[in-house]
Each structure stands twice: as structure tokens, then as C-alpha cells.
Short mmCIF file of C-alpha atoms and ligand atoms in Angstrom, two decimals:
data_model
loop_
_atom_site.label_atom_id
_atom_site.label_comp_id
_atom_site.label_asym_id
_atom_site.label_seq_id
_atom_site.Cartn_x
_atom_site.Cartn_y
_atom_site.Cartn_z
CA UNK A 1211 104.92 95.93 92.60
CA UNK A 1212 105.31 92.26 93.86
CA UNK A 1213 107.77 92.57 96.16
CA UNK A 1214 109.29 88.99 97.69
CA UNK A 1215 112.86 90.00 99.04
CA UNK A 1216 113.83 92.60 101.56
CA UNK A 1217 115.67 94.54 98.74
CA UNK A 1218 114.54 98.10 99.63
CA UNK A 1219 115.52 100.97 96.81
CA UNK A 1220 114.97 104.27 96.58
CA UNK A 1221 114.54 107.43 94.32
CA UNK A 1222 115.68 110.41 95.88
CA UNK A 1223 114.99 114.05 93.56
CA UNK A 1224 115.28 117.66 94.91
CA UNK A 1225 112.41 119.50 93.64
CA UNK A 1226 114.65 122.27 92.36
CA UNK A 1227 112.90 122.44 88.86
CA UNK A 1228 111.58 119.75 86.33
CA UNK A 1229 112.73 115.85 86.60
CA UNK A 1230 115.24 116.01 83.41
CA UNK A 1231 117.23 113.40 81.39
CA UNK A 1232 119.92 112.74 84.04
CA UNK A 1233 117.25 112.01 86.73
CA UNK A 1234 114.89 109.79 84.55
CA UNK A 1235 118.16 108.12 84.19
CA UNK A 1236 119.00 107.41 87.91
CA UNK A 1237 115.07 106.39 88.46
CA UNK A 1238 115.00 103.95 85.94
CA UNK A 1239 118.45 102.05 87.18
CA UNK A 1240 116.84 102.02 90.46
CA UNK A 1241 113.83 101.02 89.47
CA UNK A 1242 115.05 98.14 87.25
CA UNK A 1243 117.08 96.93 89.80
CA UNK A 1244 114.28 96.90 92.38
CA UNK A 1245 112.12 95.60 89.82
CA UNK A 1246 114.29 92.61 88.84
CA UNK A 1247 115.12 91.78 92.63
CA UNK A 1248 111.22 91.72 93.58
CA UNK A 1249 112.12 94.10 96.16
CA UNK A 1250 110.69 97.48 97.53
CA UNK A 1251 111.09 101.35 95.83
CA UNK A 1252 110.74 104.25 97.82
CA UNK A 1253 110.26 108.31 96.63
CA UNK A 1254 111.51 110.92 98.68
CA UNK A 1255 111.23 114.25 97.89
CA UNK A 1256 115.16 115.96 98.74
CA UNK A 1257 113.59 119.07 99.75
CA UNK A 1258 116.16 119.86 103.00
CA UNK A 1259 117.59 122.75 101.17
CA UNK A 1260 114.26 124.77 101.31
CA UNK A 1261 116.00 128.15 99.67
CA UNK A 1262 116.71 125.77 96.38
CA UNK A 1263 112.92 124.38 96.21
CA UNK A 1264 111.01 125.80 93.42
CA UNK A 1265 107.46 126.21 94.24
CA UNK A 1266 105.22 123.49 92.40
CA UNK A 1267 108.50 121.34 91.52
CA UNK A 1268 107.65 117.83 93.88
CA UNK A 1269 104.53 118.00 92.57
CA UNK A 1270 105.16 118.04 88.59
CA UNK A 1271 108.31 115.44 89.27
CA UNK A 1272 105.91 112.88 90.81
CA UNK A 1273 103.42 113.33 88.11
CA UNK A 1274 106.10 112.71 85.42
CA UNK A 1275 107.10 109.51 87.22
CA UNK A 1276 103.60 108.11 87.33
CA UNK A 1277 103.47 109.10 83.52
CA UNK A 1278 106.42 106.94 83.33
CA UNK A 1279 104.87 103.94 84.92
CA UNK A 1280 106.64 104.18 88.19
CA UNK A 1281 104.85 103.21 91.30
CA UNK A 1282 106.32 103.54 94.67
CA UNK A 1283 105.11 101.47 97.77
CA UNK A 1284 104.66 103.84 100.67
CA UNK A 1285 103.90 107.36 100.67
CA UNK A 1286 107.03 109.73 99.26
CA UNK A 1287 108.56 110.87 102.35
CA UNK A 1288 109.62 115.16 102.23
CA UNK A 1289 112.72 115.93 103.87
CA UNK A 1290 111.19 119.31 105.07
CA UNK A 1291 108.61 117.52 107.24
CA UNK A 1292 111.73 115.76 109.12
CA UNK A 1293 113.60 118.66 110.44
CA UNK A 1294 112.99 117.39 114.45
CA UNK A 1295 114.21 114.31 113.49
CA UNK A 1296 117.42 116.06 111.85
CA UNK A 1297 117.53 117.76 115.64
CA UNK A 1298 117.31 115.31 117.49
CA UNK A 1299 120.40 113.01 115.53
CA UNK A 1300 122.09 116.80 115.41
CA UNK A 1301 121.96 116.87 119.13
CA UNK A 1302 123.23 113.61 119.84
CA UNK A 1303 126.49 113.86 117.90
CA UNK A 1304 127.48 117.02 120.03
CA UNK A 1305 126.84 115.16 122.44
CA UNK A 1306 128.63 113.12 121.86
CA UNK A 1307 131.51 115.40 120.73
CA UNK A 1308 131.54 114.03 117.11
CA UNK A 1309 130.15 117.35 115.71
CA UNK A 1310 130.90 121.15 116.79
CA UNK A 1311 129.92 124.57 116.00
CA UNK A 1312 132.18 126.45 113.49
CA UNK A 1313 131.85 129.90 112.54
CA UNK A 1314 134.67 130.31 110.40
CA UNK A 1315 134.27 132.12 107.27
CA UNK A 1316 134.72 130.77 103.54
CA UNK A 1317 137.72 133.57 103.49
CA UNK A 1318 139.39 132.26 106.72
CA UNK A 1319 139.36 128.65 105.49
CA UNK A 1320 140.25 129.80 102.12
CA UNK A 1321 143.31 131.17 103.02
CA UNK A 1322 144.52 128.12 105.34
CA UNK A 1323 143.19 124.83 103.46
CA UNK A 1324 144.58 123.05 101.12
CA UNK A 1325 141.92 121.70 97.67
CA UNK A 1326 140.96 118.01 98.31
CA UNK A 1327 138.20 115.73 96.42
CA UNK A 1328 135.76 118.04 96.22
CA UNK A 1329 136.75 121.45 97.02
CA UNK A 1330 138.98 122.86 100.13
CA UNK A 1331 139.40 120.31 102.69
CA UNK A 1332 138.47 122.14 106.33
CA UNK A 1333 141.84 122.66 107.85
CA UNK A 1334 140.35 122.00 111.85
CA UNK A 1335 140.53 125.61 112.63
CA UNK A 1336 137.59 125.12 114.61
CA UNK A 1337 137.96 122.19 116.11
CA UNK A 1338 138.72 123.50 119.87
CA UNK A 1339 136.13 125.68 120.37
CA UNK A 1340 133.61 124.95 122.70
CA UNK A 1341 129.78 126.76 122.46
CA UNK A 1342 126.50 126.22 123.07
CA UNK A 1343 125.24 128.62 121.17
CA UNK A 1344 124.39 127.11 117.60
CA UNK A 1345 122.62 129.62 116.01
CA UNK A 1346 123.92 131.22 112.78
CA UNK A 1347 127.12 128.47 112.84
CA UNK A 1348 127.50 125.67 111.18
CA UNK A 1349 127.61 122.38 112.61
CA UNK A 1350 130.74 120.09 111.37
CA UNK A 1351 131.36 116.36 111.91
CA UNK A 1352 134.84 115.89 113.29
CA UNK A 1353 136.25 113.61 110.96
CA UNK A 1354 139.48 110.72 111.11
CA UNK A 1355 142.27 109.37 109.71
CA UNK A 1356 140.86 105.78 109.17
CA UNK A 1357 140.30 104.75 105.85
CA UNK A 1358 136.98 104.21 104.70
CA UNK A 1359 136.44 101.85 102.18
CA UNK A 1360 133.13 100.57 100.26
CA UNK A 1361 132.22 98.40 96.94
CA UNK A 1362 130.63 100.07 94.50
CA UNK A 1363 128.24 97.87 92.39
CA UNK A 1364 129.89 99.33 89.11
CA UNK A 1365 133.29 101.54 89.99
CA UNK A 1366 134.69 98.79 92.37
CA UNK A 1367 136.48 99.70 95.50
CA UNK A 1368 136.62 103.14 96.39
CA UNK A 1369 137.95 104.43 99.43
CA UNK A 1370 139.35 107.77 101.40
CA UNK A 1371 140.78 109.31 104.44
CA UNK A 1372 138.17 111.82 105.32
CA UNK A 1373 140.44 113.74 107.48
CA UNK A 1374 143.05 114.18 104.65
CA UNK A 1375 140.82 113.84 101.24
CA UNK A 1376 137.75 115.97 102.81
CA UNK A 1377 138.07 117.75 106.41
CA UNK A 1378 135.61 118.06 108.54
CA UNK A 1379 132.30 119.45 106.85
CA UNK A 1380 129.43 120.43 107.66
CA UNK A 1381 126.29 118.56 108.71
CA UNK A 1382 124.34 121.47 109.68
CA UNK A 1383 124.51 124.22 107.70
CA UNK A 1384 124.72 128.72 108.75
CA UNK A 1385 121.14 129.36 107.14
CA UNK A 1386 119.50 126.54 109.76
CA UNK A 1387 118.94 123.98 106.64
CA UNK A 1388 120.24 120.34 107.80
CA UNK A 1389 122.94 119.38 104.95
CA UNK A 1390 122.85 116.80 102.60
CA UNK A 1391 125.16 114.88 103.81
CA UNK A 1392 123.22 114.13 107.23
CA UNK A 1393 119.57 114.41 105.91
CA UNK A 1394 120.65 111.34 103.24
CA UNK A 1395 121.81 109.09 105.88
CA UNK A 1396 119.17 109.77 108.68
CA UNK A 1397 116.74 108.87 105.86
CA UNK A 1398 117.99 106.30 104.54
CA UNK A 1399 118.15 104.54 107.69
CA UNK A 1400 115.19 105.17 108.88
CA UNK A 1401 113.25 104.32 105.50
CA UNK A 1402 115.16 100.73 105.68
CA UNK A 1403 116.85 101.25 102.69
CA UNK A 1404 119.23 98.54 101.62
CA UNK A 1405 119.96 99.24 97.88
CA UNK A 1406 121.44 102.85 96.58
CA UNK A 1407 121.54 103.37 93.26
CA UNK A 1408 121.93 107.14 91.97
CA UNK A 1409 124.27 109.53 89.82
CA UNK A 1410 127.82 109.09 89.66
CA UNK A 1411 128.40 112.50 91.19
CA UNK A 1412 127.71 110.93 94.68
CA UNK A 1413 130.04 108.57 94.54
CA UNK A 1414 133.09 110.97 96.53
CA UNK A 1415 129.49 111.65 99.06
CA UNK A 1416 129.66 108.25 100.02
CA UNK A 1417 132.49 107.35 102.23
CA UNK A 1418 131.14 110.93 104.29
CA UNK A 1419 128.19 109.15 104.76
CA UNK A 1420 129.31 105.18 105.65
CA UNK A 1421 130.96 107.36 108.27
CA UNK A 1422 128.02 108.76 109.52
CA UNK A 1423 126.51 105.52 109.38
CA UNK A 1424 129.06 104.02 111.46
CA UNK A 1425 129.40 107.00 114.01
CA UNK A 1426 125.47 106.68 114.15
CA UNK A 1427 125.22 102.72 114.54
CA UNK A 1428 123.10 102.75 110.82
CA UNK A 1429 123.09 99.76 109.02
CA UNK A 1430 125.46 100.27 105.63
CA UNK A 1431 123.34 99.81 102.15
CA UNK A 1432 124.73 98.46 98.96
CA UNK A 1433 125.53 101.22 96.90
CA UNK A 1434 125.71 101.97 92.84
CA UNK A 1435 126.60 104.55 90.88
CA UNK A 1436 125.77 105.23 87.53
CA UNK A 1437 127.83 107.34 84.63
CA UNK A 1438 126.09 111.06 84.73
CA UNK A 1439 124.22 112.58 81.79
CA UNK A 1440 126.56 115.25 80.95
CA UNK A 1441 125.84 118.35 78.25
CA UNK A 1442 128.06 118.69 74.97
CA UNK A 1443 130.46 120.45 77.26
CA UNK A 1444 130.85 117.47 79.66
CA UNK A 1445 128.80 119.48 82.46
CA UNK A 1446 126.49 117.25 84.56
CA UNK A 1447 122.62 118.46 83.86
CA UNK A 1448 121.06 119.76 86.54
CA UNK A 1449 117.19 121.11 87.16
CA UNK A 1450 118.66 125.00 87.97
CA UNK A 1451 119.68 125.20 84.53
CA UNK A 1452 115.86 123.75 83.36
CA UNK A 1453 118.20 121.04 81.51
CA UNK A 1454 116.90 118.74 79.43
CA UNK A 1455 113.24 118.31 81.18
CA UNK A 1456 111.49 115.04 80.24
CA UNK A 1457 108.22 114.81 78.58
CA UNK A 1458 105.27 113.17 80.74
CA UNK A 1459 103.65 113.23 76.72
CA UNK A 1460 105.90 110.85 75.59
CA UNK A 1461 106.86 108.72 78.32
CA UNK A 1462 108.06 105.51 76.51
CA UNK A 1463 110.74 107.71 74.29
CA UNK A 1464 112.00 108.95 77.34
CA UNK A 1465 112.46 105.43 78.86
CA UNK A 1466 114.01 103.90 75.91
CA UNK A 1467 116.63 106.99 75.72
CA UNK A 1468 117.33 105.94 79.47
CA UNK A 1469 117.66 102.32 78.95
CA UNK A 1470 119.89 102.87 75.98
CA UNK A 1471 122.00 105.59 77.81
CA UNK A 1472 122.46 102.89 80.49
CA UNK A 1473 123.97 100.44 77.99
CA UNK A 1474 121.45 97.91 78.59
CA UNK A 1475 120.22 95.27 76.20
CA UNK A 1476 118.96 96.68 72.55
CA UNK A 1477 115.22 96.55 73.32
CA UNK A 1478 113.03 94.13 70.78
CA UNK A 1479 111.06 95.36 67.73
CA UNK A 1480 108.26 96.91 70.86
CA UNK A 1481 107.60 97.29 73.01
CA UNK A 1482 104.79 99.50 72.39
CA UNK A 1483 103.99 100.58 76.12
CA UNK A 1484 105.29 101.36 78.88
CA UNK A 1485 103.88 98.65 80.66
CA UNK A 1486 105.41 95.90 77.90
CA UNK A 1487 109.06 98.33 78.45
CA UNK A 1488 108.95 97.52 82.04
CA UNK A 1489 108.25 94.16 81.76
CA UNK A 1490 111.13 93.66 79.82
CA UNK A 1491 113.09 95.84 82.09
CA UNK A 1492 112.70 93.29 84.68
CA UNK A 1493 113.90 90.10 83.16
CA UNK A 1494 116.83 91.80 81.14
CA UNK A 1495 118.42 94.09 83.62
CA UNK A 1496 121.79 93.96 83.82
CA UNK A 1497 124.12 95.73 85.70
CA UNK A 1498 127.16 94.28 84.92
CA UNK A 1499 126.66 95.68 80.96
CA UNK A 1500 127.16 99.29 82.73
CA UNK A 1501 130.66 100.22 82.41
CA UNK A 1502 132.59 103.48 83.72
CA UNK A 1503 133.54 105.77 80.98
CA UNK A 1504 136.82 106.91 80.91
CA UNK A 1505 135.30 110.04 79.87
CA UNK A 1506 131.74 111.11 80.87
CA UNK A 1507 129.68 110.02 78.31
CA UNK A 1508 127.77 112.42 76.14
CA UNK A 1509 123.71 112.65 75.96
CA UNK A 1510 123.55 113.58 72.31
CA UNK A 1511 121.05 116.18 72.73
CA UNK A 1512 118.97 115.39 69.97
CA UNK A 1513 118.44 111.83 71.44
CA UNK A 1514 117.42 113.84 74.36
CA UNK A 1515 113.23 113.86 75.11
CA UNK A 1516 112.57 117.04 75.10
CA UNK A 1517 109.75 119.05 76.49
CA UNK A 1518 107.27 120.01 73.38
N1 LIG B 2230 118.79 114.61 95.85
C1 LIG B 2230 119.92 114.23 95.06
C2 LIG B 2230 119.72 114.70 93.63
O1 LIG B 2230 118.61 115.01 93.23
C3 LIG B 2230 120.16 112.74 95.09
C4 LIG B 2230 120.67 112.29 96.40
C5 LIG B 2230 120.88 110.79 96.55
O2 LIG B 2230 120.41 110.02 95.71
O3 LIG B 2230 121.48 110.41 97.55
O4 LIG B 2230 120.68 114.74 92.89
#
């Protein structure tokens, strides 16, 4: 890919089963975006949460992306090779006393917190105790009552109190696996990337991680989230459930079930390839046709690629 501006995007799958509908979805918005801003797209392999990984997973999702016509411009980075890294940022926020050791269980918390955003918000219970000893606890990010506000590309303003809408949670998980949460920002940082464009079911993730960035002195990237492939029964698809996989057979179906899912432009008579559909891709892009559903919107299955 020519690429002329510092725009740097990214693609981001956990290799928990086949790449399905909902994550052809996110790769093509990110890709068309990078594509029309001449800028830079990175693949890295979300593999942090090594009890999850199925065996043979990064491997077939990075074959159906090449099928697809994506190319990426430096090799795909694997979260699982970075766990050092994770350490050493680890270490410095207890350091730094912006992250302690918390071996409370689910049944303690349960009984004490009240349900935020996104489950129980961590009720500090925690939050005085003092150890060294950091194995079999989780590690959580003390969190404040400052409001944290960003732009979303599509949704608009969105912004929370983590302390009230989320707790303190966890950046380091009992099992030894580095969460999400941190992994997502260390790499992003350290990859240079500028431009976030993934699922709408990020989008309460975010302000938890423009903290981290702040706490952590990272620059802050643009950020976009798109509306979420949902099943009939309004459930997000995910790889566990072997939802939906896409077809490396019939790549340029696949791509023209994404491009109309994402409310973009009716494509012309063609194109015929996949090459001509990301041509047009780039000049016709538009992210401003992408509005927020009031309700998730549907994949109609049968419009769905499947898997012969
Ligand atoms: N690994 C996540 C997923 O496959 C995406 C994370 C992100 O884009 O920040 O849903």
C-alpha cells in the first residue's frame, strides 16, 4: 500500500476460532479508512488471553485476510511474544502506586458492588492493602473521579467517571494472562498507532484505556466505532460460537456483504475482483454515511458468507 501520511491503523483479531462476519466487518472499515487516507495498516494477532487461543486459529485468520486482498505493512505483531514488555509497564504502575494487588473474590465483590457499564463496578475493597507478593492476585488500576471524555468518529462524545461508571479493574489478571485492557494500550503505543477503528462493543473499553494512556504518558489515537454484527437475537457474533465464519473461496461476496453492512455507497454494476472492490473502496469511503442504530442492526443471515 502507498502510504503518504502518518495515518497508522490497525486490525486487531483474537485467534479464538475462524475470522467471521463481524470481524471481516471491522477489517474492512479499517482498512478503507487507511486505504483512503494513504496511511499505514497494521495486524496483530490478540492472543494475550492464551487459555482462549484455539490452536491453528492466527494462522487460518491471516490466510483469509490475504484471500481478501488485505496486505499489512510490517510483520503482524502476537501479543503472546510481548509478555516482558506487559512486565515491565506492570511494574512501573505499582510503582508508581497506580495499580495494586487484589485478591478479592467474585463472591466478596458481588455482595458489596453496585452494577455499572459493564458489569459490577469494583467497590475499592482492596484498595489499602499493601503486598509484594503478586502471584495468583490480580493486578487493578486505581481509578478517579475525573471525567474522561473522547470523540468518537461516529457516536460523538462519549465520556465517564471511571471511579463511579467502572471501579477499579483489573490490568493483570489471577491466571498470570496480562488483560485486555493493558495489552491494547501498551500496543498500540508502541506500534504508533494513530487511527482505531473496531466493533462497537469497545466503545465503553475506551475511556479505561485514554486513562491508561494518560497515566502512562501514551499519545491518544483517534478512535471509531462501528455498529456490531449481531445474530437474529440481537447477540454480537463471536468466534467461540464458530459464528458466521467467512469464506476465503469467495472473498469478493464477503467484501461486498461488509461494505453494504457498513452503509457505504451501492457498489457499481462490478466490480468483478477484489482488486477493482478495493479500488473503489478507496475513493468512495465514507464515514460519515455510517450511522448508529438505535437498535443493533441485524446481519440477515442469509446475506451472511457462509463457509461451504
Ligand atoms: N481483539 C479484539 C477482538 O477481536 C479487538 C480489540 C481492539 O480492536 O481493540 O474483538
Amino acid at each position: 500500500m502507498a502510504h503518504t501520511t502518518d495515518y497508522r491503523g490497525r486490525f486487531a483479531p483474537s485467534p479464538t476460532g475462524s475470522l467471521h462476519f463481524g470481524s471481516l466487518v471491522a477489517a474492512v472499515a479499517s482498512y478503507a479508512d487507511t486505504l483512503q487516507h494513504q496511511g499505514s495498516w497494521l495486524v496483530r494477532m490478540e492472543d494475550v488471553d492464551e487459555s482462549r487461543t484455539v490452536k491453528g486459529s492466527a494462522d487460518e485468520i491471516l490466510h483469509t485476510l490475504e484471500a481478501f486482498g488485505f496486505e499489512w505493512d510490517q510483520p503482524v505483531l502476537y501479543q503472546s511474544q510481548r509478555k516482558s514488555r506487559y512486565r515491565e509497564i506492570l511494574d512501573q504502575l505499582q510503582r508508581q502506586s497506580l495499580a495494586y494487588a487484589c485478591s478479592c473474590s467474585r463472591r466478596k465483590i458481588a455482595q458489596q458492588a453496585l452494577m455499572g457499564l459493564e458489569g459490577l463496578i469494583y467497590p475499592g475493597t482492596c484498595r489499602q492493602t499493601t503486598t509484594a507478593n503478586l502471584s495468583s492476585k490480580a493486578v487493578r488500576l486505581r481509578t478517579g473521579m475525573e471525567e474522561i471524555c473522547f470523540e468518537d468518529r461516529i457516536h460523538g462524545k462519549h465520556c465517564q467517571v471511571l471511579e463511579k461508571d467502572v471501579g477499579d479493574f483489573i490490568i493483570h489478571r489471577t491466571d498470570g494472562y496480562t488483560a485486555y485492557q493493558l495489552a491494547v494500550v501498551v500496543d498500540d503505543a508502541d506500534q504508533g498507532i494513530n487511527q482505531v477503528v473496531r466493533g462497537a462493543d469497545l466503545l465503553l473499553s475506551t475511556p479505561r484505556q485514554i486513562y491508561l494512556q494518560k497515566l502512562l504518558e501514551f499519545p491518544q489515537p483517534a478512535y471509531t466505532h462501528i455498529p456490531l454484527v449481531t445474530d437474529a437475537r440481537g447477540r454480537k457474533l463471536s468466534k467461540q460460537d464458530r459464528a458466521h465464519p467467512v469464506s476465503a473461496d469467495s472473498p469478493l461476496s464477503g467484501l461486498k456483504s461488509a461494505w453494504k453492512f457498513l452503509q457505504q455507497a451501492p457498489l457499481p454494476a462490478g466490480p468483478g475482483s477484489i482488486q477493482e472492490f478495493w479500488q473503489w473502496a478507496t475513493s468512495t469511503w465514507d464515514i460519515a454515511r455510517i450511522t448508529t442504530p438505535a437498535r443493533p442492526q441485524h446481519a440477515a443471515t442469509e446475506a451472511l458468507p457462509h463457509r461451504q
